Tab-separated table of C-alpha atoms in Angstrom:
chain	number	residue	atom	x	y	z
A	1	MET	CA	-69.130	-151.302	-53.344
A	2	PRO	CA	-72.338	-150.320	-55.175
A	3	ALA	CA	-74.270	-153.207	-56.765
A	4	LEU	CA	-73.261	-153.898	-60.367
A	5	ARG	CA	-75.791	-153.694	-63.218
A	6	VAL	CA	-75.511	-156.352	-65.926
A	7	SER	CA	-76.882	-155.739	-69.434
A	8	ILE	CA	-77.129	-158.433	-72.187
A	9	ILE	CA	-76.647	-157.415	-75.807
A	10	GLY	CA	-78.508	-160.004	-77.836
A	11	SER	CA	-81.517	-162.244	-77.356
A	12	GLY	CA	-81.303	-165.120	-79.795
A	13	ASN	CA	-81.177	-168.783	-78.899
A	14	TRP	CA	-77.920	-168.516	-76.887
A	15	GLY	CA	-78.581	-165.036	-75.602
A	16	SER	CA	-81.940	-166.101	-74.151
A	17	ALA	CA	-80.492	-169.244	-72.634
A	18	ILE	CA	-77.741	-167.218	-70.946
A	19	ALA	CA	-80.272	-164.630	-69.798
A	20	LYS	CA	-82.044	-167.367	-67.944
A	21	ILE	CA	-78.858	-168.067	-65.968
A	22	ILE	CA	-77.843	-164.425	-65.403
A	23	GLY	CA	-81.362	-163.432	-64.319
A	24	CYS	CA	-81.493	-166.164	-61.692
A	25	ASN	CA	-77.957	-165.535	-60.411
A	26	VAL	CA	-78.196	-161.789	-59.931
A	27	GLN	CA	-81.429	-162.200	-57.938
A	28	GLY	CA	-79.607	-164.209	-55.265
A	29	SER	CA	-76.595	-161.909	-54.889
A	30	ASN	CA	-75.944	-158.601	-53.139
A	31	ARG	CA	-73.199	-157.865	-55.600
A	32	PHE	CA	-75.591	-157.178	-58.517
A	33	GLN	CA	-78.562	-155.040	-59.311
A	34	PRO	CA	-81.617	-157.301	-59.506
A	35	VAL	CA	-82.863	-156.063	-62.916
A	36	VAL	CA	-81.059	-157.273	-66.107
A	37	ASN	CA	-81.702	-155.368	-69.291
A	38	MET	CA	-81.540	-157.409	-72.462
A	39	TRP	CA	-81.311	-155.714	-75.827
A	40	VAL	CA	-83.718	-157.308	-78.327
A	41	PHE	CA	-83.766	-156.705	-82.042
A	42	GLU	CA	-87.427	-155.895	-82.410
A	43	GLU	CA	-89.574	-158.273	-84.481
A	44	VAL	CA	-93.296	-158.817	-84.822
A	45	ILE	CA	-94.523	-162.313	-83.962
A	46	GLU	CA	-98.163	-162.988	-84.819
A	47	GLY	CA	-99.058	-159.351	-84.462
A	48	ARG	CA	-97.177	-158.747	-81.198
A	49	LYS	CA	-93.755	-157.147	-80.626
A	50	LEU	CA	-91.138	-159.613	-79.459
A	51	THR	CA	-90.165	-157.302	-76.608
A	52	GLU	CA	-93.772	-157.108	-75.505
A	53	ILE	CA	-94.041	-160.904	-75.496
A	54	ILE	CA	-90.848	-161.328	-73.484
A	55	ASN	CA	-91.821	-158.704	-70.908
A	56	GLN	CA	-95.420	-159.900	-70.519
A	57	ASP	CA	-95.113	-163.654	-71.042
A	58	HIS	CA	-91.441	-164.029	-69.973
A	59	GLU	CA	-90.611	-166.250	-72.931
A	60	ASN	CA	-88.729	-165.709	-76.153
A	61	VAL	CA	-91.226	-167.552	-78.301
A	62	LYS	CA	-89.157	-167.251	-81.486
A	63	TYR	CA	-85.642	-168.223	-80.379
A	64	LEU	CA	-86.126	-170.206	-77.114
A	65	PRO	CA	-89.669	-171.404	-77.034
A	66	GLY	CA	-90.894	-173.397	-74.096
A	67	HIS	CA	-88.507	-171.791	-71.575
A	68	LYS	CA	-89.561	-169.104	-69.109
A	69	LEU	CA	-87.168	-166.280	-68.547
A	70	PRO	CA	-86.795	-164.788	-65.082
A	71	ARG	CA	-89.134	-161.858	-64.499
A	72	ASN	CA	-86.204	-159.561	-63.739
A	73	VAL	CA	-84.896	-159.880	-67.352
A	74	VAL	CA	-86.323	-156.854	-69.158
A	75	ALA	CA	-86.361	-156.784	-72.961
A	76	ILE	CA	-85.544	-153.351	-74.420
A	77	PRO	CA	-85.509	-152.610	-78.190
A	78	ASP	CA	-83.247	-149.538	-77.915
A	79	LEU	CA	-79.596	-150.551	-77.727
A	80	VAL	CA	-78.381	-147.403	-76.068
A	81	LYS	CA	-81.172	-147.373	-73.491
A	82	ALA	CA	-80.568	-151.056	-72.730
A	83	THR	CA	-76.907	-150.453	-71.881
A	84	GLU	CA	-76.727	-146.843	-70.623
A	85	ASP	CA	-76.384	-147.613	-66.899
A	86	ALA	CA	-74.525	-150.975	-67.269
A	87	ASP	CA	-71.392	-151.804	-65.370
A	88	ILE	CA	-70.994	-155.171	-67.180
A	89	LEU	CA	-71.927	-155.893	-70.760
A	90	VAL	CA	-72.587	-159.451	-71.998
A	91	PHE	CA	-72.200	-159.603	-75.802
A	92	VAL	CA	-74.102	-162.486	-77.397
A	93	ILE	CA	-75.000	-161.655	-80.993
A	94	PRO	CA	-73.934	-163.152	-84.376
A	95	HIS	CA	-70.388	-162.029	-85.096
A	96	GLN	CA	-71.406	-160.446	-88.375
A	97	PHE	CA	-73.163	-157.598	-86.491
A	98	ILE	CA	-70.427	-156.662	-83.976
A	99	HIS	CA	-69.124	-153.646	-85.918
A	100	ARG	CA	-72.574	-152.116	-86.239
A	101	ILE	CA	-73.402	-152.726	-82.559
A	102	CYS	CA	-70.143	-151.228	-81.327
A	103	ASP	CA	-70.564	-148.176	-83.560
A	104	GLN	CA	-74.008	-147.549	-82.030
A	105	LEU	CA	-72.684	-147.927	-78.455
A	106	ALA	CA	-69.581	-145.770	-78.861
A	107	GLY	CA	-69.746	-142.667	-76.625
A	108	HIS	CA	-72.838	-143.858	-74.750
A	109	LEU	CA	-71.412	-146.181	-72.125
A	110	LYS	CA	-70.809	-145.627	-68.422
A	111	SER	CA	-67.246	-144.907	-67.326
A	112	GLY	CA	-65.485	-148.059	-66.077
A	113	VAL	CA	-67.819	-150.522	-67.823
A	114	TYR	CA	-66.287	-153.821	-68.857
A	115	GLY	CA	-67.608	-156.778	-70.819
A	116	ILE	CA	-67.527	-160.404	-71.813
A	117	SER	CA	-68.055	-161.804	-75.304
A	118	LEU	CA	-69.919	-165.039	-75.943
A	119	ILE	CA	-69.583	-164.510	-79.677
A	120	LYS	CA	-68.082	-167.341	-81.724
A	121	GLY	CA	-66.371	-165.992	-84.865
A	122	VAL	CA	-63.406	-164.131	-86.249
A	123	ASP	CA	-63.028	-161.099	-88.513
A	124	GLU	CA	-60.521	-160.264	-91.132
A	125	GLY	CA	-58.485	-157.179	-90.284
A	126	PRO	CA	-55.980	-155.250	-92.429
A	127	ASP	CA	-53.129	-157.181	-90.827
A	128	GLY	CA	-54.824	-160.617	-90.812
A	129	LEU	CA	-56.857	-162.287	-88.042
A	130	LYS	CA	-59.076	-160.000	-85.935
A	131	LEU	CA	-60.719	-161.479	-82.837
A	132	ILE	CA	-64.203	-160.231	-81.939
A	133	SER	CA	-62.871	-159.180	-78.519
A	134	ASP	CA	-60.274	-157.048	-80.294
A	135	ILE	CA	-62.988	-155.258	-82.258
A	136	ILE	CA	-64.991	-154.556	-79.069
A	137	ARG	CA	-61.904	-153.447	-77.190
A	138	GLU	CA	-60.753	-151.036	-79.957
A	139	LYS	CA	-64.132	-149.589	-80.817
A	140	LEU	CA	-65.366	-149.073	-77.231
A	141	GLY	CA	-62.158	-148.794	-75.254
A	142	ILE	CA	-63.263	-151.291	-72.593
A	143	GLU	CA	-61.754	-154.289	-70.974
A	144	ILE	CA	-63.208	-157.442	-72.565
A	145	SER	CA	-63.122	-161.122	-71.606
A	146	VAL	CA	-64.581	-164.182	-73.447
A	147	LEU	CA	-66.741	-167.189	-72.661
A	148	MET	CA	-66.656	-170.326	-74.883
A	149	GLY	CA	-67.580	-173.928	-74.334
A	150	ALA	CA	-69.582	-177.018	-75.213
A	151	ASN	CA	-72.785	-175.119	-74.615
A	152	ILE	CA	-75.705	-176.033	-76.993
A	153	ALA	CA	-78.240	-173.421	-75.996
A	154	SER	CA	-81.257	-175.648	-75.744
A	155	GLU	CA	-79.428	-178.000	-73.370
A	156	VAL	CA	-78.182	-175.145	-71.243
A	157	ALA	CA	-81.782	-173.832	-71.048
A	158	ASP	CA	-82.946	-177.350	-70.021
A	159	GLU	CA	-80.392	-177.187	-67.189
A	160	LYS	CA	-78.522	-180.267	-68.380
A	161	PHE	CA	-75.054	-180.324	-66.887
A	162	CYS	CA	-72.256	-178.808	-68.960
A	163	GLU	CA	-68.999	-176.890	-68.602
A	164	THR	CA	-67.763	-173.633	-70.022
A	165	THR	CA	-64.491	-171.706	-70.158
A	166	ILE	CA	-63.945	-168.048	-69.421
A	167	GLY	CA	-60.810	-166.333	-70.734
A	168	CYS	CA	-60.063	-163.450	-68.498
A	169	LYS	CA	-56.773	-161.736	-67.601
A	170	ASN	CA	-58.196	-159.685	-64.729
A	171	PRO	CA	-58.629	-161.987	-61.630
A	172	ARG	CA	-61.244	-159.717	-60.016
A	173	HIS	CA	-63.342	-159.637	-63.160
A	174	GLY	CA	-62.891	-163.387	-63.557
A	175	GLN	CA	-64.360	-163.958	-60.084
A	176	ILE	CA	-67.304	-161.620	-60.842
A	177	PHE	CA	-67.997	-163.387	-64.161
A	178	LYS	CA	-67.978	-166.731	-62.401
A	179	GLU	CA	-70.655	-165.442	-60.009
A	180	ILE	CA	-72.724	-164.204	-62.930
A	181	PHE	CA	-72.614	-167.457	-64.896
A	182	GLN	CA	-71.938	-170.446	-62.697
A	183	THR	CA	-74.749	-172.771	-61.533
A	184	PRO	CA	-74.713	-176.361	-60.329
A	185	ASN	CA	-75.352	-177.412	-63.911
A	186	PHE	CA	-73.191	-174.798	-65.686
A	187	ARG	CA	-69.711	-175.203	-64.375
A	188	VAL	CA	-67.236	-172.379	-65.156
A	189	THR	CA	-63.484	-172.587	-65.358
A	190	VAL	CA	-61.500	-169.337	-65.616
A	191	VAL	CA	-58.164	-169.268	-67.528
A	192	ASP	CA	-55.979	-166.341	-68.651
A	193	ASP	CA	-55.257	-167.687	-72.126
A	194	CYS	CA	-57.973	-165.472	-73.592
A	195	ASP	CA	-57.061	-165.502	-77.295
A	196	THR	CA	-56.817	-169.275	-77.429
A	197	VAL	CA	-60.220	-169.613	-75.725
A	198	GLU	CA	-61.784	-167.257	-78.237
A	199	ILE	CA	-60.138	-168.734	-81.313
A	200	CYS	CA	-61.385	-172.219	-80.402
A	201	GLY	CA	-64.967	-170.904	-80.404
A	202	ALA	CA	-64.626	-169.718	-84.001
A	203	LEU	CA	-62.540	-172.477	-85.556
A	204	LYS	CA	-64.585	-175.409	-84.211
A	205	ASN	CA	-67.548	-174.287	-86.372
A	206	ILE	CA	-65.459	-174.764	-89.465
A	207	VAL	CA	-64.572	-178.258	-88.422
A	208	ALA	CA	-68.286	-178.982	-87.639
A	209	VAL	CA	-69.159	-178.069	-91.245
A	210	GLY	CA	-66.722	-180.771	-92.353
A	211	ALA	CA	-68.312	-183.243	-89.954
A	212	GLY	CA	-71.702	-182.360	-91.466
A	213	PHE	CA	-70.346	-183.076	-94.924
A	214	CYS	CA	-69.271	-186.555	-93.669
A	215	ASP	CA	-72.776	-187.215	-92.348
A	216	GLY	CA	-74.369	-186.088	-95.545
A	217	LEU	CA	-72.087	-188.266	-97.595
A	218	ASP	CA	-72.567	-191.263	-95.269
A	219	PHE	CA	-68.860	-191.602	-94.664
A	220	GLY	CA	-69.387	-193.135	-91.175
A	221	ASP	CA	-68.116	-192.540	-87.667
A	222	ASN	CA	-64.547	-193.483	-88.293
A	223	THR	CA	-64.213	-190.769	-90.920
A	224	LYS	CA	-65.976	-188.289	-88.699
A	225	ALA	CA	-63.472	-189.068	-85.908
A	226	ALA	CA	-60.717	-188.289	-88.403
A	227	VAL	CA	-62.327	-184.971	-89.201
A	228	ILE	CA	-62.462	-184.065	-85.529
A	229	ARG	CA	-58.846	-185.083	-84.886
A	230	LEU	CA	-57.412	-183.430	-87.969
A	231	GLY	CA	-59.591	-180.367	-87.347
A	232	LEU	CA	-58.203	-180.130	-83.840
A	233	MET	CA	-54.707	-180.262	-85.219
A	234	GLU	CA	-55.506	-177.366	-87.541
A	235	MET	CA	-57.060	-175.378	-84.671
A	236	VAL	CA	-53.918	-175.816	-82.589
A	237	ALA	CA	-51.640	-174.940	-85.447
A	238	PHE	CA	-53.688	-171.879	-86.378
A	239	ALA	CA	-53.761	-170.640	-82.812
A	240	LYS	CA	-50.028	-170.989	-82.487
A	241	LEU	CA	-49.509	-168.984	-85.711
A	242	PHE	CA	-51.983	-166.212	-85.111
A	243	CYS	CA	-52.736	-165.698	-81.386
A	244	LYS	CA	-50.887	-163.007	-79.527
A	245	GLY	CA	-48.487	-164.225	-76.842
A	246	SER	CA	-47.935	-167.823	-75.841
A	247	VAL	CA	-50.563	-170.519	-76.530
A	248	SER	CA	-51.144	-173.159	-73.843
A	249	THR	CA	-51.941	-176.574	-75.208
A	250	ASN	CA	-53.869	-177.231	-71.981
A	251	THR	CA	-56.448	-174.710	-73.055
A	252	PHE	CA	-57.532	-177.071	-75.835
A	253	LEU	CA	-58.373	-179.641	-73.117
A	254	GLU	CA	-60.816	-177.207	-71.530
A	255	SER	CA	-64.483	-177.008	-72.483
A	256	CYS	CA	-63.772	-174.346	-75.046
A	257	GLY	CA	-61.482	-176.726	-76.899
A	258	VAL	CA	-61.994	-180.454	-77.532
A	259	ALA	CA	-65.331	-180.630	-75.646
A	260	ASP	CA	-66.925	-177.809	-77.750
A	261	LEU	CA	-65.474	-179.345	-80.896
A	262	ILE	CA	-66.966	-182.779	-80.240
A	263	THR	CA	-70.345	-181.379	-79.242
A	264	THR	CA	-70.534	-179.144	-82.300
A	265	CYS	CA	-69.537	-181.871	-84.672
A	266	TYR	CA	-72.332	-184.082	-83.403
A	267	GLY	CA	-75.124	-181.714	-82.299
A	268	GLY	CA	-74.630	-178.181	-83.573
A	269	ARG	CA	-76.414	-176.208	-86.240
A	270	ASN	CA	-73.280	-176.019	-88.496
A	271	ARG	CA	-73.160	-179.862	-88.700
A	272	LYS	CA	-76.849	-180.023	-89.298
A	273	VAL	CA	-76.924	-177.488	-92.137
A	274	ALA	CA	-73.760	-178.974	-93.718
A	275	GLU	CA	-75.352	-182.449	-93.778
A	276	ALA	CA	-78.393	-180.982	-95.572
A	277	PHE	CA	-76.045	-179.157	-97.940
A	278	ALA	CA	-74.459	-182.513	-98.881
A	279	LYS	CA	-77.840	-184.300	-99.300
A	280	THR	CA	-79.916	-181.627	-101.045
A	281	GLY	CA	-77.558	-179.613	-103.187
A	282	LYS	CA	-79.126	-176.404	-101.969
A	283	SER	CA	-76.935	-173.412	-101.154
A	284	ILE	CA	-75.781	-172.617	-97.571
A	285	GLU	CA	-77.889	-169.374	-97.742
A	286	GLU	CA	-81.072	-171.260	-98.722
A	287	LEU	CA	-80.628	-173.809	-95.986
A	288	GLU	CA	-79.869	-171.197	-93.317
A	289	LYS	CA	-83.174	-169.519	-94.137
A	290	GLU	CA	-85.132	-172.850	-94.185
A	291	MET	CA	-83.609	-174.452	-91.142
A	292	LEU	CA	-82.457	-171.935	-88.584
A	293	ASN	CA	-85.513	-169.793	-87.829
A	294	GLY	CA	-83.680	-166.522	-88.192
A	295	GLN	CA	-80.465	-167.673	-86.500
A	296	LYS	CA	-77.122	-167.178	-88.290
A	297	LEU	CA	-74.669	-169.891	-89.329
A	298	GLN	CA	-71.094	-169.219	-88.237
A	299	GLY	CA	-68.959	-171.965	-89.793
A	300	PRO	CA	-68.980	-171.128	-93.506
A	301	GLN	CA	-68.363	-167.415	-92.902
A	302	ALA	CA	-65.574	-168.250	-90.447
A	303	SER	CA	-64.027	-170.471	-93.105
A	304	ALA	CA	-64.068	-167.587	-95.606
A	305	GLU	CA	-62.420	-165.182	-93.096
A	306	VAL	CA	-59.780	-167.774	-92.242
A	307	TYR	CA	-59.134	-168.581	-95.918
A	308	LYS	CA	-58.451	-164.960	-96.695
A	309	ILE	CA	-55.942	-164.815	-93.850
A	310	LEU	CA	-54.237	-168.040	-94.927
A	311	LYS	CA	-53.996	-166.875	-98.491
A	312	GLN	CA	-52.565	-163.536	-97.354
A	313	LYS	CA	-49.892	-165.457	-95.353
A	314	ASP	CA	-49.249	-168.047	-98.114
A	315	LEU	CA	-50.337	-170.828	-95.789
A	316	VAL	CA	-53.257	-172.370	-97.731
A	317	ASP	CA	-51.481	-175.707	-98.203
A	318	LYS	CA	-50.894	-176.083	-94.425
A	319	PHE	CA	-54.670	-176.144	-93.571
A	320	PRO	CA	-56.383	-178.458	-96.074
A	321	LEU	CA	-59.498	-179.116	-93.969
A	322	PHE	CA	-60.237	-175.424	-93.338
A	323	VAL	CA	-59.558	-174.676	-97.022
A	324	ALA	CA	-61.750	-177.511	-98.250
A	325	VAL	CA	-64.655	-176.282	-96.252
A	326	TYR	CA	-64.296	-172.863	-97.690
A	327	ARG	CA	-64.003	-174.021	-101.300
A	328	ILE	CA	-67.006	-176.307	-101.104
A	329	CYS	CA	-69.140	-173.625	-99.535
A	330	TYR	CA	-68.063	-170.688	-101.687
A	331	GLU	CA	-66.214	-171.858	-104.812
A	332	ARG	CA	-68.452	-174.691	-105.945
A	333	CYS	CA	-65.816	-177.342	-105.365
A	334	PRO	CA	-67.561	-180.709	-105.551
A	335	ILE	CA	-68.496	-181.920	-102.064
A	336	GLN	CA	-67.334	-185.417	-102.934
A	337	ALA	CA	-63.787	-184.000	-103.020
A	338	PHE	CA	-63.909	-183.372	-99.238
A	339	ILE	CA	-62.392	-186.808	-98.512
A	340	SER	CA	-59.171	-185.821	-100.319
A	341	CYS	CA	-58.411	-183.201	-97.712
A	342	LEU	CA	-58.374	-185.979	-95.126
A	343	GLN	CA	-56.417	-188.446	-97.224
A	344	ASN	CA	-53.680	-185.903	-98.049
A	345	HIS	CA	-53.549	-184.176	-94.680
A	346	PRO	CA	-50.019	-183.617	-93.215
A	347	GLU	CA	-49.188	-186.061	-90.404
A	348	HIS	CA	-47.493	-183.390	-88.302
A	349	TYR	CA	-47.180	-179.658	-87.929
């Protein structure tokens, strides 16, 4: 079999951290081409192009400063050129941009290419919930898997031990993806419950916003634990209602489920910005610009997309935590009212 070429679409905080892993792994394997193209949205940093900095200094100084990228990771500002010879595509961009990216790629990909999405988010389709993998699959006509887990990018880049979950229905592709991503400190588990793996990655960001509200309002650890538990209940209930096929409860015990939820509710950007929202009274948009250095916040927008779906299905009352996050972020509902979604939460689904 000819060696496979891997291209990464995206170069933010998470994209650069995963490029560090992929670049190292393909160098030590006969299965893969040694050069990894990484599409970079071009920016100018202190008079130099970001692609130039990455290719000359081997560091993404804006999104992952202090970490050297492998020399075989090549930054390319042209999306089509970065992916034209790829056998495997790794999608790792903010979910808001996936339509635009797929439209630019359509008709320019190699025959037989397949991909994996590391994108945490959902979209609203004409019939309700639309997973990011569904958008990629429909727009590009390729087989697509997903990777989600308790993977804070800076800790992955620091090579601190963590786990991740790949949802993949093709066993051969699952083994290839494991070779691309697994390291002694980045342990990969492959499951075939793809939709559940992906929906966990989107919904946990909504719960993390609620956890941040708790921190900003000084509600304490007991209340935050309740947010995590009730949020997990809503995640499971939402998955059972909206995911195609059967949903395995065991998937929520993988890294993509409860582990990612806990990590995000204590250490993620959604929690951090939501805490500042509660303390400062500034808008989510203002805080995103002030605090995230060009990165995008996923939780509030995911809550808006989920709310539209719940309203369409007349299920708003069944998901009080998800709905409260949306109304506080977008409808100027007083943040102090957040506690009521916990106090009045249904005991069972």
